[in-house]
CSV table of C-alpha atoms in Angstrom, one decimal:
chain,number,residue,atom,x,y,z
S,1,SER,CA,-125.2,22.7,55.0
S,2,SER,CA,-124.8,24.5,58.4
S,3,LEU,CA,-121.7,22.4,59.2
S,4,LEU,CA,-120.1,23.6,55.9
S,5,ILE,CA,-120.9,27.2,56.4
S,6,ARG,CA,-119.3,27.1,59.9
S,7,LEU,CA,-116.1,25.6,58.3
S,8,ILE,CA,-115.8,28.4,55.8
S,9,PRO,CA,-113.3,31.1,57.1
S,10,HIS,CA,-115.3,34.3,57.6
S,11,SER,CA,-112.9,36.2,55.5
S,12,GLU,CA,-113.5,33.9,52.5
S,13,PHE,CA,-117.3,34.0,52.1
S,14,ALA,CA,-117.0,33.9,48.3
S,15,ASP,CA,-117.7,31.2,45.8
S,16,GLY,CA,-115.1,28.8,45.1
S,17,VAL,CA,-114.0,28.2,48.7
S,18,PRO,CA,-112.1,24.8,49.0
S,19,LEU,CA,-112.6,22.8,52.3
S,20,SER,CA,-110.3,20.1,53.1
S,21,ILE,CA,-112.8,17.7,54.5
S,22,SER,CA,-114.1,14.1,53.5
S,23,ARG,CA,-117.5,12.8,53.4
S,24,GLN,CA,-116.6,10.6,56.4
S,25,GLU,CA,-115.6,13.6,58.4
S,26,ILE,CA,-118.9,15.4,57.5
S,27,ALA,CA,-120.8,12.4,58.6
S,28,ASP,CA,-118.8,12.1,62.0
S,29,LEU,CA,-119.2,15.9,62.6
S,30,SER,CA,-122.9,15.8,61.7
S,31,GLY,CA,-123.6,12.6,63.6
S,32,VAL,CA,-125.1,10.9,60.6
S,33,THR,CA,-124.0,7.9,58.7
S,34,LEU,CA,-121.5,8.1,55.7
S,35,GLU,CA,-124.3,7.2,53.4
S,36,SER,CA,-126.6,10.0,54.6
S,37,ALA,CA,-123.7,12.5,54.3
S,38,SER,CA,-122.9,11.2,50.8
S,39,ARG,CA,-126.5,11.6,49.7
S,40,VAL,CA,-126.6,15.2,50.9
S,41,VAL,CA,-123.3,16.1,49.3
S,42,LYS,CA,-124.5,14.5,46.0
S,43,ALA,CA,-127.7,16.4,46.2
S,44,LEU,CA,-125.8,19.7,46.7
S,45,GLU,CA,-123.5,18.8,43.9
S,46,ARG,CA,-126.5,18.2,41.5
S,47,GLN,CA,-127.7,21.7,42.5
S,48,GLY,CA,-124.3,23.3,41.7
S,49,ILE,CA,-123.8,24.3,45.2
S,50,LEU,CA,-120.8,22.0,46.0
S,51,ASP,CA,-118.1,20.3,43.9
S,52,ALA,CA,-116.8,17.1,45.7
S,53,SER,CA,-115.0,15.6,42.7
S,54,GLN,CA,-111.6,15.6,44.5
S,55,ILE,CA,-111.1,13.0,47.4
S,56,GLY,CA,-111.0,14.7,50.7
S,57,MET,CA,-111.8,18.1,49.3
S,58,ILE,CA,-115.1,20.0,48.9
S,59,THR,CA,-115.4,23.2,47.1
S,60,VAL,CA,-118.3,25.5,48.0
S,61,ARG,CA,-119.4,26.9,44.6
S,62,ASP,CA,-122.5,28.8,45.8
S,63,THR,CA,-122.1,30.1,49.4
S,64,VAL,CA,-125.2,32.2,49.2
S,65,SER,CA,-127.5,29.1,48.4
S,66,LEU,CA,-125.6,27.0,51.0
S,67,LYS,CA,-126.1,29.8,53.6
S,68,ARG,CA,-129.8,30.0,52.8
S,69,MET,CA,-130.2,26.3,53.2
S,70,ALA,CA,-128.4,26.4,56.6
S,71,GLU,CA,-130.5,29.2,57.8
S,72,ALA,CA,-133.8,27.4,56.7
S,73,LEU,CA,-132.9,24.4,59.0
């Protein structure tokens, strides 16, 4: 979650921010396996925080919740 927060342009801290990033890129940047990154993305999708239905694109639907999660880490 902290990686995704850092990728959001500061001028666009609103819901519905699209990020052009794949799950593999998230895994590489986070230093985890693709499977681990996919599990986290899926969990955030189930919570309504992210939408990763498009290949290579993740939309942050709830930036406040994502930011809270990042701060809790």
